[in-house]
């Protein structure tokens, strides 16, 4: 199977599993389940759950054991996007190609849909730990909770919001990237490795690769943000183009930012190579992420 077909098959498997974890819309009150499903099934790339499953399999674990954690991570990721789009944060009208949650359901229900996904993620993981209590399952839950909460994504978002409209230095920008974006990718790979039964040493290698991929992913996202806007406006792409918000692009320009992202990606690939051929899919996925154009 080629890589694209392999990805598609993995996405379909995750979509089907997510459907089984989310209560049907006929559950009471229907609006919250509809709003949760509206954002969850809006066609995300499912990269994070894919990483949980691939990491678990790479260390010799069973995919079925990793699935609740993979789905929970996607629920948390979706909650963060719903809240990030709210008028009080980024105030975005579109996400995953559709109107944002608050545009369709109102701000109150969008906040609750995000909360609903977060709590349901915790319930999904706790249920898996309850049914199979062991350090593999609790370790996976811990890795995800850490990646999402005050040691991870949430803190990255807090610092990002705090410095809104103010210039920031490289250290602060790295702090934001490592927490806001990379912590969930670190959490995905660590959780997969933990639920698959990897040693602490191997778990740490998966985590480190995740952090490098996460920062590269964010730098690329910032580059795409600038280049796609410029293409839309029909402007030539100059690396010194000013952007209100401090990003790698405003600090280093487009070409240098691309090089920094490529270096991080290469470092992650080196970790996959060191871990052996069971990490081949993760290696190809890492290379693929850096080439993405959307
Ligand atoms: C509200 C606590 C809280 C956190 C929000 C994730 C986040 C933090 C904000 C989203 C804004 C953003 C651009 C974050 C960078 C990470 C990123 C590129 C997220 C989008 O992830 P993809 O590309 O999205 O995997 P899909 O839709 O494919 O899942």
Coordinates of N, CA and C in Angstrom, one line a residue, residues 17 26 45 53 65 87 90-91 133-134 137 153 188 227 232 237 245 249 275 277 281 285:
X17 N -13.8 4.6 14.9 CA -13.7 4.5 16.3 C -14.3 5.7 17.1
X26 N -29.4 11.4 19.5 CA -30.7 11.3 20.2 C -30.6 11.3 21.7
X45 N -7.3 16.2 10.1 CA -6.3 15.3 9.5 C -6.1 14.1 10.4
X53 N -1.6 5.7 17.8 CA -1.7 4.3 17.3 C -0.4 3.8 16.7
X65 N -5.7 -1.5 22.2 CA -5.5 -0.9 23.5 C -5.3 0.6 23.5
X87 N -14.9 34.2 19.8 CA -14.6 35.7 19.7 C -13.6 36.2 20.8
X90 N -9.4 33.8 19.1 CA -9.0 34.3 17.7 C -10.1 34.8 16.9
X91 N -11.3 34.6 17.3 CA -12.5 35.1 16.6 C -12.5 34.7 15.1
X133 N -6.8 -1.9 34.3 CA -5.9 -1.1 35.2 C -4.5 -1.6 35.2
X134 N -3.6 -0.8 34.7 CA -2.2 -1.2 34.6 C -1.4 0.1 34.3
X137 N -1.9 1.7 30.7 CA -3.1 2.6 30.4 C -3.0 3.9 31.2
X153 N -0.4 22.3 26.5 CA -1.1 23.2 25.5 C -1.8 24.4 26.2
X188 N 0.9 12.7 22.3 CA 0.4 11.6 21.5 C 1.4 10.4 21.4
X227 N 2.3 32.7 3.4 CA 2.4 32.5 2.0 C 1.0 32.4 1.4
X232 N -3.2 34.8 -1.9 CA -4.6 35.3 -2.1 C -4.6 36.8 -2.5
X237 N 6.0 37.0 -2.7 CA 6.4 36.6 -1.3 C 7.8 37.0 -1.0
X245 N 1.9 39.7 14.3 CA 2.3 38.8 15.3 C 3.7 38.3 15.2
X249 N 8.6 33.4 11.1 CA 8.7 34.2 9.8 C 9.1 35.6 10.1
X275 N 15.5 4.1 16.3 CA 14.6 3.2 17.0 C 14.3 2.0 16.1
X277 N 13.2 -0.1 12.2 CA 12.2 -0.1 11.1 C 10.8 -0.2 11.6
X281 N 6.8 4.0 9.5 CA 5.6 4.8 9.2 C 5.7 6.2 9.8
X285 N 5.7 9.7 7.9 CA 4.7 10.7 8.3 C 5.4 12.1 8.7

